PDB file of C-alpha atoms in Angstrom:
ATOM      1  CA  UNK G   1     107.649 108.385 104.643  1.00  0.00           C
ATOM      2  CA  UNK G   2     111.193 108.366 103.128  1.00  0.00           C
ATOM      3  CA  UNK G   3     110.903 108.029  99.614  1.00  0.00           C
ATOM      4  CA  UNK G   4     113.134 106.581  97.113  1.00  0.00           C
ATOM      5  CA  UNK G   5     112.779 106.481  93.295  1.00  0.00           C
ATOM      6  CA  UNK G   6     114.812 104.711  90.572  1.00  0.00           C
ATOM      7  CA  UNK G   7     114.921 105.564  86.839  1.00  0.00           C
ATOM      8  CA  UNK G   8     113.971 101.991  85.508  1.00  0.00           C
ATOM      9  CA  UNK G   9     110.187 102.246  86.310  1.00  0.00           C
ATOM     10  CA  UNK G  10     107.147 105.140  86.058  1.00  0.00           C
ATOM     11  CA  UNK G  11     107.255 106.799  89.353  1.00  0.00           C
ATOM     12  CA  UNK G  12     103.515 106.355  90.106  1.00  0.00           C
ATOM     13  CA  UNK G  13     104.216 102.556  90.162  1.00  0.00           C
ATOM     14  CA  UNK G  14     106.913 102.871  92.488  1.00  0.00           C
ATOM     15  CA  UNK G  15     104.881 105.354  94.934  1.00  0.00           C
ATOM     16  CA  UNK G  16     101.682 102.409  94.799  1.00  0.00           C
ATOM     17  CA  UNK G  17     105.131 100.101  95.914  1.00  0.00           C
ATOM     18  CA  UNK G  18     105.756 101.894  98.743  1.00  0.00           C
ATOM     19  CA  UNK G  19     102.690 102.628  99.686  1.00  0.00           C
ATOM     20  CA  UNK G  20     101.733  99.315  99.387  1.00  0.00           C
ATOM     21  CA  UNK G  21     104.811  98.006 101.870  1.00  0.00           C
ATOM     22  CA  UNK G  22     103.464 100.391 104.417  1.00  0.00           C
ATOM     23  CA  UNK G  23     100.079  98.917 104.682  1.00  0.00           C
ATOM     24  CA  UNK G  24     101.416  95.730 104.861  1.00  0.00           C
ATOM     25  CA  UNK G  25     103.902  96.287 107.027  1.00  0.00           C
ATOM     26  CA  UNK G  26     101.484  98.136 109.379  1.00  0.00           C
ATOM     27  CA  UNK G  27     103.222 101.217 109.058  1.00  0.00           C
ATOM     28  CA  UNK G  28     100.215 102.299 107.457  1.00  0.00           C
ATOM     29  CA  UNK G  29      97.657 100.741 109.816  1.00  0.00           C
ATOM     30  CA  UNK G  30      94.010  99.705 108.225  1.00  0.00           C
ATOM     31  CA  UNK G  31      91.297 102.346 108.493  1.00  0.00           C
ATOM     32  CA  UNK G  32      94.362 105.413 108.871  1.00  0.00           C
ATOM     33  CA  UNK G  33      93.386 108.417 107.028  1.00  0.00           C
ATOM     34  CA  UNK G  34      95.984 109.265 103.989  1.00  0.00           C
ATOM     35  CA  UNK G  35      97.554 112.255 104.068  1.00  0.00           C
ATOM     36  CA  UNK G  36      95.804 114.664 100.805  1.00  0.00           C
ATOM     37  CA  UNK G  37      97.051 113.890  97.610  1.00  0.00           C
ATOM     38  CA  UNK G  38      98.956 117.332  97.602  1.00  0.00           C
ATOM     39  CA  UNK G  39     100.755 116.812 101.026  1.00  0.00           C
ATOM     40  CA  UNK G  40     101.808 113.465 100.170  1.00  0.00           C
ATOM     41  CA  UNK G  41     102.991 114.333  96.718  1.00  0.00           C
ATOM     42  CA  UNK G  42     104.864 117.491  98.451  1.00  0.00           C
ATOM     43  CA  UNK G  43     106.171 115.158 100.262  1.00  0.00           C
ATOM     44  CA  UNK G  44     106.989 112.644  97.921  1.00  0.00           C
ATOM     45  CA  UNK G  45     108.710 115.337  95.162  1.00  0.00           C
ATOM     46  CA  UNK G  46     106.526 114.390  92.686  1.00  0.00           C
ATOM     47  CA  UNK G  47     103.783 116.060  90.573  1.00  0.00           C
ATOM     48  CA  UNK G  48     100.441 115.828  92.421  1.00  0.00           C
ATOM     49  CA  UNK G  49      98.892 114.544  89.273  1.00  0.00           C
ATOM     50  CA  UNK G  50     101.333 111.580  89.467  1.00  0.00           C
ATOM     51  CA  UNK G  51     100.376 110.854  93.199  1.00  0.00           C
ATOM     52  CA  UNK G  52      96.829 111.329  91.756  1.00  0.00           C
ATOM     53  CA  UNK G  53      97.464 108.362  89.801  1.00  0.00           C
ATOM     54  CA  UNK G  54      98.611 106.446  92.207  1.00  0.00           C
ATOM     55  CA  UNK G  55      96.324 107.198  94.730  1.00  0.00           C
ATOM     56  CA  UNK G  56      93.228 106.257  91.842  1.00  0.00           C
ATOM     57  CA  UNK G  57      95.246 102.755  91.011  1.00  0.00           C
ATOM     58  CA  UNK G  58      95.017 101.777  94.607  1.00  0.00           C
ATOM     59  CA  UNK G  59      91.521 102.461  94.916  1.00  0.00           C
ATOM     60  CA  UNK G  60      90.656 100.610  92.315  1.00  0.00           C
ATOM     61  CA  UNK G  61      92.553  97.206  93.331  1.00  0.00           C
ATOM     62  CA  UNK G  62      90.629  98.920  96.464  1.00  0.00           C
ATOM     63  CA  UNK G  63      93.565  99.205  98.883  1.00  0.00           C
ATOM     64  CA  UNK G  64      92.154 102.331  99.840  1.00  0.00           C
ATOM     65  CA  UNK G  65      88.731 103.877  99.585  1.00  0.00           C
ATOM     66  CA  UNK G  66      87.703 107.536  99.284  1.00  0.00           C
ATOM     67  CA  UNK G  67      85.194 109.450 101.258  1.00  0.00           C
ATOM     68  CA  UNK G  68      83.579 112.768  99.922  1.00  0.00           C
ATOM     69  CA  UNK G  69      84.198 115.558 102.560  1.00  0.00           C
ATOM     70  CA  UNK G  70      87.250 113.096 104.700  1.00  0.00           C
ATOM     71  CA  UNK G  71      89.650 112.165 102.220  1.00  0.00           C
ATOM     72  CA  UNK G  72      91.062 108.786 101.591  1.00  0.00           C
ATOM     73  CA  UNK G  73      91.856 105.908 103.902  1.00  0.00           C
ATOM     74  CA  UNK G  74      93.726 102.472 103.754  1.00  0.00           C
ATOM     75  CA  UNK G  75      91.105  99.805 103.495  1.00  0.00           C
ATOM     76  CA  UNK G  76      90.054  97.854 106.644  1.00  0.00           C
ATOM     77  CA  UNK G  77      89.518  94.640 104.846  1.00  0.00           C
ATOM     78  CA  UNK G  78      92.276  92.398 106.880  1.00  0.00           C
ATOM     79  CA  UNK G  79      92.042  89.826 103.697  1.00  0.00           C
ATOM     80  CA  UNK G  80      92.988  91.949 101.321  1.00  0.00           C
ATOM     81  CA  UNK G  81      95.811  93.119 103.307  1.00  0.00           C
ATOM     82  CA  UNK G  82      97.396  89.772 103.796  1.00  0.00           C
ATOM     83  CA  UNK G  83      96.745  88.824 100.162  1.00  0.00           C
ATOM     84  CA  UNK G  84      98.948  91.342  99.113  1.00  0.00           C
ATOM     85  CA  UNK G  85     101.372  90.280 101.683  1.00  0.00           C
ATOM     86  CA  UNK G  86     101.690  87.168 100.220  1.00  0.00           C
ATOM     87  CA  UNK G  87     101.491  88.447  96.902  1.00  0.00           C
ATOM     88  CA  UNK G  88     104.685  90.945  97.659  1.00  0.00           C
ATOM     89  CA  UNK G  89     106.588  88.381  99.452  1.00  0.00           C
ATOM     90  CA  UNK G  90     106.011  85.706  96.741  1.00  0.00           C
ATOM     91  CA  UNK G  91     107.440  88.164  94.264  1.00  0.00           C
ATOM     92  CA  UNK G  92     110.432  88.749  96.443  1.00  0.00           C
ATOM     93  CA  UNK G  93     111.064  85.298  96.506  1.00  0.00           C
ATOM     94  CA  UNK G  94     110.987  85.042  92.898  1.00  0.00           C
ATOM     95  CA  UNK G  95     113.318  87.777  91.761  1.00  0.00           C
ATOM     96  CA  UNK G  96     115.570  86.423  94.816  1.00  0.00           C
ATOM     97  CA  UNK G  97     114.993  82.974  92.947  1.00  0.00           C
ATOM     98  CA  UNK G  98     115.701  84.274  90.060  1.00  0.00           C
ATOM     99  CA  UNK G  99     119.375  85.798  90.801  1.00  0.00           C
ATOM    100  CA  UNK G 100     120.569  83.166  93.022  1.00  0.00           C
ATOM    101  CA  UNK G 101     119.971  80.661  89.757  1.00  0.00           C
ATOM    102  CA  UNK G 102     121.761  83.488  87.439  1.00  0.00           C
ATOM    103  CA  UNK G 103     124.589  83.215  90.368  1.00  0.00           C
ATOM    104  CA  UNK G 104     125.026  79.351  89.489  1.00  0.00           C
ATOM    105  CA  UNK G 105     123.674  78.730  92.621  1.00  0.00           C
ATOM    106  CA  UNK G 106     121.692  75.157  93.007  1.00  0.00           C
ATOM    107  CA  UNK G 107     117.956  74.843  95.191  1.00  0.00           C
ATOM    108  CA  UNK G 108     119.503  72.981  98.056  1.00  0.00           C
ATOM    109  CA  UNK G 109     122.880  75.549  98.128  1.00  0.00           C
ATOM    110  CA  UNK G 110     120.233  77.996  98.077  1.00  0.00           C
ATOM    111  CA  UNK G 111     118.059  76.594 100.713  1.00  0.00           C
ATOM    112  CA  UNK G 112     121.396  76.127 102.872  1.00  0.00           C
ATOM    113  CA  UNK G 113     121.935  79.542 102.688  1.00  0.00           C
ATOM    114  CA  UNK G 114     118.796  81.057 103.645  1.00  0.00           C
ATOM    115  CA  UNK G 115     118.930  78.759 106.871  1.00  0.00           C
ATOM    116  CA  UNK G 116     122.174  79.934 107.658  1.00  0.00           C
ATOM    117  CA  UNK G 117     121.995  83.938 106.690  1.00  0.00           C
ATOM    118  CA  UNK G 118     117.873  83.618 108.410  1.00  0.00           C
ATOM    119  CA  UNK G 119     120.021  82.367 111.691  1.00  0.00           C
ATOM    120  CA  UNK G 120     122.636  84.833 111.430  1.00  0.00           C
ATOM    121  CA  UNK G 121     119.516  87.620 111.559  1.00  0.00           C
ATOM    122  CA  UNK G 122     118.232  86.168 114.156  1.00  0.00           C
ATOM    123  CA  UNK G 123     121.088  86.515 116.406  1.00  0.00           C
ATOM    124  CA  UNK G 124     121.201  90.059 115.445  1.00  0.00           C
ATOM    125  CA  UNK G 125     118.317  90.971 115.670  1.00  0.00           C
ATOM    126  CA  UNK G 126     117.534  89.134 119.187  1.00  0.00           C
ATOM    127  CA  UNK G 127     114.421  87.302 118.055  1.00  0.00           C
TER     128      UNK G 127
END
């Protein structure tokens, strides 16, 4: 996991971020076991207790679950995981929303635009 930080917002909110985009994404697939808090924190460059954190905020909006002697895992309820889909994209569209407005940019310009950039992906991408 490549991690990347800014200084604008705690870090343990920005690792439940991530974390959260790879279980949606299904880079983090559900029922996969997490790596230990240590490792991922090691990983991560951040204090353990801080991944700690993390790890205990995400249990409780139960994106993952804990078991005693096998660690933690990324919860295998499908629902949840496209709720929080929806709930990251619908953000995403809303600060996007947000700074296309601040641009002076009107809905339909904005709609155009999508159309025509969501093409040009497309193309590149070969879908």
């Amino acid at each position: 996991m490549p991690w990347q930080f800014r200084n604008d917002l705690p870090i343990y909110t920005q690792l439940i971020a991530q974390i959260q985009q790879k279980i949606v994404s299904g880079a983090l697939e559900p029922g996969a076991r997490l790596p230990s808090v240590r490792d991922l924190a090691a990983e991560a460059g951040v204090n353990p207790n801080t991944m700690q954190r993390a790890m205990m905020e995400m249990e409780r909006e139960e994106l993952v679950y804990s078991q005693r002697t096998a660690g933690r895992f990324v919860t295998q309820d499908g629902e949840r995981i496209r709720r929080l889909r929806e709930d990251l994209a619908r953000n995403q569209v809303k600060e996007f929303l947000a700074g296309m407005f601040q641009l002076g940019f009107g809905l339909e310009e904005i709609l155009t635009f999508v159309q025509t950039e969501g093409e040009t992906q497309r193309e590149h991408s070969g879908n």
